[in-house]
Amino acid sequence: MSTKNITVREAAPSSLADGPWIRSRKFDLIFLTASGVLVFLPYLSYGLLQRLGASTATASLIVGLAVTLLVGGPHMYSTYLRTALEPRFRERYGWLAYAPLVIIPALVVIGSFYAFLLLLTAFFFWASVHVTHQAQFISETYRRKVGSRITTLDRLLDGAVILGALYTVAMYKFVTGRFTMGSSTLLFPEFLKHIWVAQAFTAGFAALFLYYVIRTMGEIRRGEASWPRLLFMAATVGLAFIIPLFDNLDVAFQGFNTWHSLQYLALTWFILTRQADRGEIGSGFVRGLSGISRTRAFYAAMVGATVISGGVYLLLWRGLGMPQDRAYYVVVLSFLLVHYFYDHFLFRDFAPLQEKAASYSRS
């Protein structure tokens, strides 16, 4: 049947799972929360490589490639299993499922040649929003698991406190011209390059954070909070604040990317496994990579996609003579920004994480 006019009726909170965890205590702690310790691994590896004699540039490159191959690339390409490769997604969203596959790569190519700094600045800002949106999605899922009342203010506060933590220290680097990615200093309006701007941002975030803590304490007293969500949000906000403190922001954000990508891969694997069990996957190719018994195939396929994209990058750089940094960003950002676009839809759909199969009806 046609699914263009399909709507999803969310199950009542009581049907959402047996307990406050998204999958299980062990799964959530390993892949969603406690794995936050991994944010320090890239920087520790970066320092170790330098001690072993590698130059700063070489150490940064090795760390970046390792993160990209093991989790960064695989998490990015796993998005396409639930979107561009899934007939139900294409039917549900129509042209919005196809347009970004053409428009976004075209804009990346144009930007890489004619507005490179603008492209990098836009990428960083969208990346920070994307990471925040994923954390919001996880936080709201935890709220739904215990049947909490969820308001627009709850969603906005979760996002604001994470984004504010990420930008508080970063703002000092923006206003002093020290926020660099690679050899490029990201764009920031000249009229805002004053220390008082960063100080005002810090004061605003401090007030927001205090309000968030007081509001959360009220939720705890009323029995509306769950410890899995509180642990997750505490880890996310704390680490978001710490990451920009490091000198080499490329390596530091690779740490945050490691944690974010592992969360994403784990959630995608879990969702695809559940959908495979329910018979909700419309693509034979995706079904072949979904399910507990196909975990290795799922991960191997995503690593394989990363390796292939690396080959395209080498072709553009070595084969066609495109400047190395341009070739890298043309390949990576073309796929990455489409991934961001698709996730604005996926992070608004909680049906795949419901305990019971979603109920579909014609509207």
PDB file of C-alpha atoms in Angstrom, residues 122-259:
ATOM      1  CA  ALA A 122      28.844  26.388   8.481  1.00  0.00           C
ATOM      2  CA  PHE A 123      30.011  22.797   8.896  1.00  0.00           C
ATOM      3  CA  PHE A 124      31.153  23.356  12.486  1.00  0.00           C
ATOM      4  CA  PHE A 125      27.936  25.113  13.460  1.00  0.00           C
ATOM      5  CA  TRP A 126      25.747  22.416  11.862  1.00  0.00           C
ATOM      6  CA  ALA A 127      27.902  19.711  13.471  1.00  0.00           C
ATOM      7  CA  SER A 128      27.328  21.225  16.918  1.00  0.00           C
ATOM      8  CA  VAL A 129      23.573  21.383  16.282  1.00  0.00           C
ATOM      9  CA  HIS A 130      23.628  17.785  15.030  1.00  0.00           C
ATOM     10  CA  VAL A 131      25.430  16.480  18.123  1.00  0.00           C
ATOM     11  CA  THR A 132      22.997  18.419  20.303  1.00  0.00           C
ATOM     12  CA  HIS A 133      19.979  17.074  18.419  1.00  0.00           C
ATOM     13  CA  GLN A 134      21.185  13.495  18.935  1.00  0.00           C
ATOM     14  CA  ALA A 135      21.601  14.093  22.666  1.00  0.00           C
ATOM     15  CA  GLN A 136      18.119  15.663  22.794  1.00  0.00           C
ATOM     16  CA  PHE A 137      16.761  12.576  21.042  1.00  0.00           C
ATOM     17  CA  ILE A 138      18.353  10.251  23.601  1.00  0.00           C
ATOM     18  CA  SER A 139      17.196  12.405  26.515  1.00  0.00           C
ATOM     19  CA  GLU A 140      13.616  12.520  25.241  1.00  0.00           C
ATOM     20  CA  THR A 141      13.642   8.769  24.640  1.00  0.00           C
ATOM     21  CA  TYR A 142      14.544   8.291  28.300  1.00  0.00           C
ATOM     22  CA  ARG A 143      11.671  10.587  29.286  1.00  0.00           C
ATOM     23  CA  ARG A 144       9.272   8.552  27.152  1.00  0.00           C
ATOM     24  CA  LYS A 145      10.487   5.283  28.652  1.00  0.00           C
ATOM     25  CA  VAL A 146       9.163   6.283  32.061  1.00  0.00           C
ATOM     26  CA  GLY A 147       6.071   8.061  30.757  1.00  0.00           C
ATOM     27  CA  SER A 148       7.214  11.564  31.687  1.00  0.00           C
ATOM     28  CA  ARG A 149       5.229  14.518  30.442  1.00  0.00           C
ATOM     29  CA  ILE A 150       7.290  16.133  27.685  1.00  0.00           C
ATOM     30  CA  THR A 151       6.894  19.790  26.763  1.00  0.00           C
ATOM     31  CA  THR A 152       8.508  21.982  24.137  1.00  0.00           C
ATOM     32  CA  LEU A 153      10.336  23.732  26.982  1.00  0.00           C
ATOM     33  CA  ASP A 154      11.876  20.400  28.072  1.00  0.00           C
ATOM     34  CA  ARG A 155      13.248  19.848  24.573  1.00  0.00           C
ATOM     35  CA  LEU A 156      14.529  23.403  24.245  1.00  0.00           C
ATOM     36  CA  LEU A 157      16.223  23.344  27.635  1.00  0.00           C
ATOM     37  CA  ASP A 158      17.965  20.029  26.946  1.00  0.00           C
ATOM     38  CA  GLY A 159      19.327  21.444  23.702  1.00  0.00           C
ATOM     39  CA  ALA A 160      20.194  24.866  25.069  1.00  0.00           C
ATOM     40  CA  VAL A 161      22.169  23.563  28.037  1.00  0.00           C
ATOM     41  CA  ILE A 162      24.221  21.202  25.816  1.00  0.00           C
ATOM     42  CA  LEU A 163      24.853  23.804  23.112  1.00  0.00           C
ATOM     43  CA  GLY A 164      25.612  26.447  25.729  1.00  0.00           C
ATOM     44  CA  ALA A 165      28.165  24.198  27.424  1.00  0.00           C
ATOM     45  CA  LEU A 166      29.843  23.506  24.086  1.00  0.00           C
ATOM     46  CA  TYR A 167      30.092  27.186  23.154  1.00  0.00           C
ATOM     47  CA  THR A 168      30.994  28.768  26.507  1.00  0.00           C
ATOM     48  CA  VAL A 169      34.762  28.190  26.274  1.00  0.00           C
ATOM     49  CA  ALA A 170      34.623  28.203  22.466  1.00  0.00           C
ATOM     50  CA  MET A 171      33.275  31.753  22.569  1.00  0.00           C
ATOM     51  CA  TYR A 172      36.491  33.034  24.163  1.00  0.00           C
ATOM     52  CA  LYS A 173      38.435  31.438  21.328  1.00  0.00           C
ATOM     53  CA  PHE A 174      36.094  32.924  18.727  1.00  0.00           C
ATOM     54  CA  VAL A 175      36.420  36.481  20.017  1.00  0.00           C
ATOM     55  CA  THR A 176      40.232  36.232  20.267  1.00  0.00           C
ATOM     56  CA  GLY A 177      40.638  34.603  16.833  1.00  0.00           C
ATOM     57  CA  ARG A 178      41.946  31.315  18.252  1.00  0.00           C
ATOM     58  CA  PHE A 179      39.203  28.973  17.084  1.00  0.00           C
ATOM     59  CA  THR A 180      41.055  27.092  14.364  1.00  0.00           C
ATOM     60  CA  MET A 181      40.315  23.894  12.481  1.00  0.00           C
ATOM     61  CA  GLY A 182      43.470  22.628  10.832  1.00  0.00           C
ATOM     62  CA  SER A 183      45.201  25.724   9.505  1.00  0.00           C
ATOM     63  CA  SER A 184      41.964  27.697   9.115  1.00  0.00           C
ATOM     64  CA  THR A 185      40.515  30.138  11.626  1.00  0.00           C
ATOM     65  CA  LEU A 186      36.734  29.957  11.502  1.00  0.00           C
ATOM     66  CA  LEU A 187      34.736  33.045  10.599  1.00  0.00           C
ATOM     67  CA  PHE A 188      33.281  35.172  13.381  1.00  0.00           C
ATOM     68  CA  PRO A 189      31.701  38.657  13.015  1.00  0.00           C
ATOM     69  CA  GLU A 190      34.267  41.374  13.625  1.00  0.00           C
ATOM     70  CA  PHE A 191      31.840  43.540  15.618  1.00  0.00           C
ATOM     71  CA  LEU A 192      31.467  40.685  18.137  1.00  0.00           C
ATOM     72  CA  LYS A 193      35.190  40.163  18.698  1.00  0.00           C
ATOM     73  CA  HIS A 194      35.231  41.664  22.181  1.00  0.00           C
ATOM     74  CA  ILE A 195      35.962  39.834  25.425  1.00  0.00           C
ATOM     75  CA  TRP A 196      32.764  41.180  26.985  1.00  0.00           C
ATOM     76  CA  VAL A 197      30.775  39.161  24.408  1.00  0.00           C
ATOM     77  CA  ALA A 198      32.301  35.936  25.703  1.00  0.00           C
ATOM     78  CA  GLN A 199      31.817  37.062  29.302  1.00  0.00           C
ATOM     79  CA  ALA A 200      28.164  37.891  28.674  1.00  0.00           C
ATOM     80  CA  PHE A 201      27.678  34.490  27.033  1.00  0.00           C
ATOM     81  CA  THR A 202      29.246  32.819  30.075  1.00  0.00           C
ATOM     82  CA  ALA A 203      26.960  34.706  32.454  1.00  0.00           C
ATOM     83  CA  GLY A 204      23.934  33.793  30.356  1.00  0.00           C
ATOM     84  CA  PHE A 205      24.896  30.127  30.297  1.00  0.00           C
ATOM     85  CA  ALA A 206      25.508  30.117  34.056  1.00  0.00           C
ATOM     86  CA  ALA A 207      21.982  31.474  34.636  1.00  0.00           C
ATOM     87  CA  LEU A 208      20.501  28.948  32.202  1.00  0.00           C
ATOM     88  CA  PHE A 209      22.386  26.075  33.802  1.00  0.00           C
ATOM     89  CA  LEU A 210      21.255  27.112  37.307  1.00  0.00           C
ATOM     90  CA  TYR A 211      17.648  27.221  36.116  1.00  0.00           C
ATOM     91  CA  TYR A 212      18.079  23.797  34.472  1.00  0.00           C
ATOM     92  CA  VAL A 213      19.479  22.292  37.688  1.00  0.00           C
ATOM     93  CA  ILE A 214      16.648  23.748  39.803  1.00  0.00           C
ATOM     94  CA  ARG A 215      14.066  22.494  37.319  1.00  0.00           C
ATOM     95  CA  THR A 216      15.690  19.036  37.295  1.00  0.00           C
ATOM     96  CA  MET A 217      15.682  18.895  41.101  1.00  0.00           C
ATOM     97  CA  GLY A 218      11.970  19.587  40.977  1.00  0.00           C
ATOM     98  CA  GLU A 219      11.500  16.688  38.544  1.00  0.00           C
ATOM     99  CA  ILE A 220      13.415  14.400  40.925  1.00  0.00           C
ATOM    100  CA  ARG A 221      11.256  15.430  43.891  1.00  0.00           C
ATOM    101  CA  ARG A 222       8.087  14.769  41.880  1.00  0.00           C
ATOM    102  CA  GLY A 223       9.381  11.376  40.738  1.00  0.00           C
ATOM    103  CA  GLU A 224       9.384  12.459  37.064  1.00  0.00           C
ATOM    104  CA  ALA A 225      13.120  11.979  36.439  1.00  0.00           C
ATOM    105  CA  SER A 226      14.943   8.760  35.610  1.00  0.00           C
ATOM    106  CA  TRP A 227      18.525   8.068  36.616  1.00  0.00           C
ATOM    107  CA  PRO A 228      19.568   6.859  33.132  1.00  0.00           C
ATOM    108  CA  ARG A 229      18.577  10.237  31.689  1.00  0.00           C
ATOM    109  CA  LEU A 230      20.194  12.211  34.503  1.00  0.00           C
ATOM    110  CA  LEU A 231      23.461  10.311  34.111  1.00  0.00           C
ATOM    111  CA  PHE A 232      23.394  10.780  30.352  1.00  0.00           C
ATOM    112  CA  MET A 233      22.701  14.522  30.519  1.00  0.00           C
ATOM    113  CA  ALA A 234      25.321  15.082  33.241  1.00  0.00           C
ATOM    114  CA  ALA A 235      27.958  13.330  31.137  1.00  0.00           C
ATOM    115  CA  THR A 236      26.944  15.153  27.947  1.00  0.00           C
ATOM    116  CA  VAL A 237      26.895  18.653  29.435  1.00  0.00           C
ATOM    117  CA  GLY A 238      30.110  18.118  31.387  1.00  0.00           C
ATOM    118  CA  LEU A 239      32.073  16.778  28.434  1.00  0.00           C
ATOM    119  CA  ALA A 240      30.655  19.400  26.048  1.00  0.00           C
ATOM    120  CA  PHE A 241      32.081  22.059  28.369  1.00  0.00           C
ATOM    121  CA  ILE A 242      35.499  20.390  28.688  1.00  0.00           C
ATOM    122  CA  ILE A 243      36.252  19.587  25.049  1.00  0.00           C
ATOM    123  CA  PRO A 244      36.885  23.181  23.796  1.00  0.00           C
ATOM    124  CA  LEU A 245      39.445  23.700  26.580  1.00  0.00           C
ATOM    125  CA  PHE A 246      42.081  21.746  24.637  1.00  0.00           C
ATOM    126  CA  ASP A 247      44.577  23.567  22.410  1.00  0.00           C
ATOM    127  CA  ASN A 248      44.285  21.350  19.326  1.00  0.00           C
ATOM    128  CA  LEU A 249      40.581  21.596  18.565  1.00  0.00           C
ATOM    129  CA  ASP A 250      40.821  19.211  15.595  1.00  0.00           C
ATOM    130  CA  VAL A 251      41.921  16.371  17.874  1.00  0.00           C
ATOM    131  CA  ALA A 252      39.689  17.449  20.761  1.00  0.00           C
ATOM    132  CA  PHE A 253      36.560  17.374  18.624  1.00  0.00           C
ATOM    133  CA  GLN A 254      37.622  13.996  17.245  1.00  0.00           C
ATOM    134  CA  GLY A 255      37.181  12.841  20.837  1.00  0.00           C
ATOM    135  CA  PHE A 256      33.632  14.150  20.981  1.00  0.00           C
ATOM    136  CA  ASN A 257      33.052  12.680  17.526  1.00  0.00           C
ATOM    137  CA  THR A 258      34.199   9.269  18.784  1.00  0.00           C
ATOM    138  CA  TRP A 259      31.596   9.236  21.551  1.00  0.00           C
TER     139      TRP A 259
END
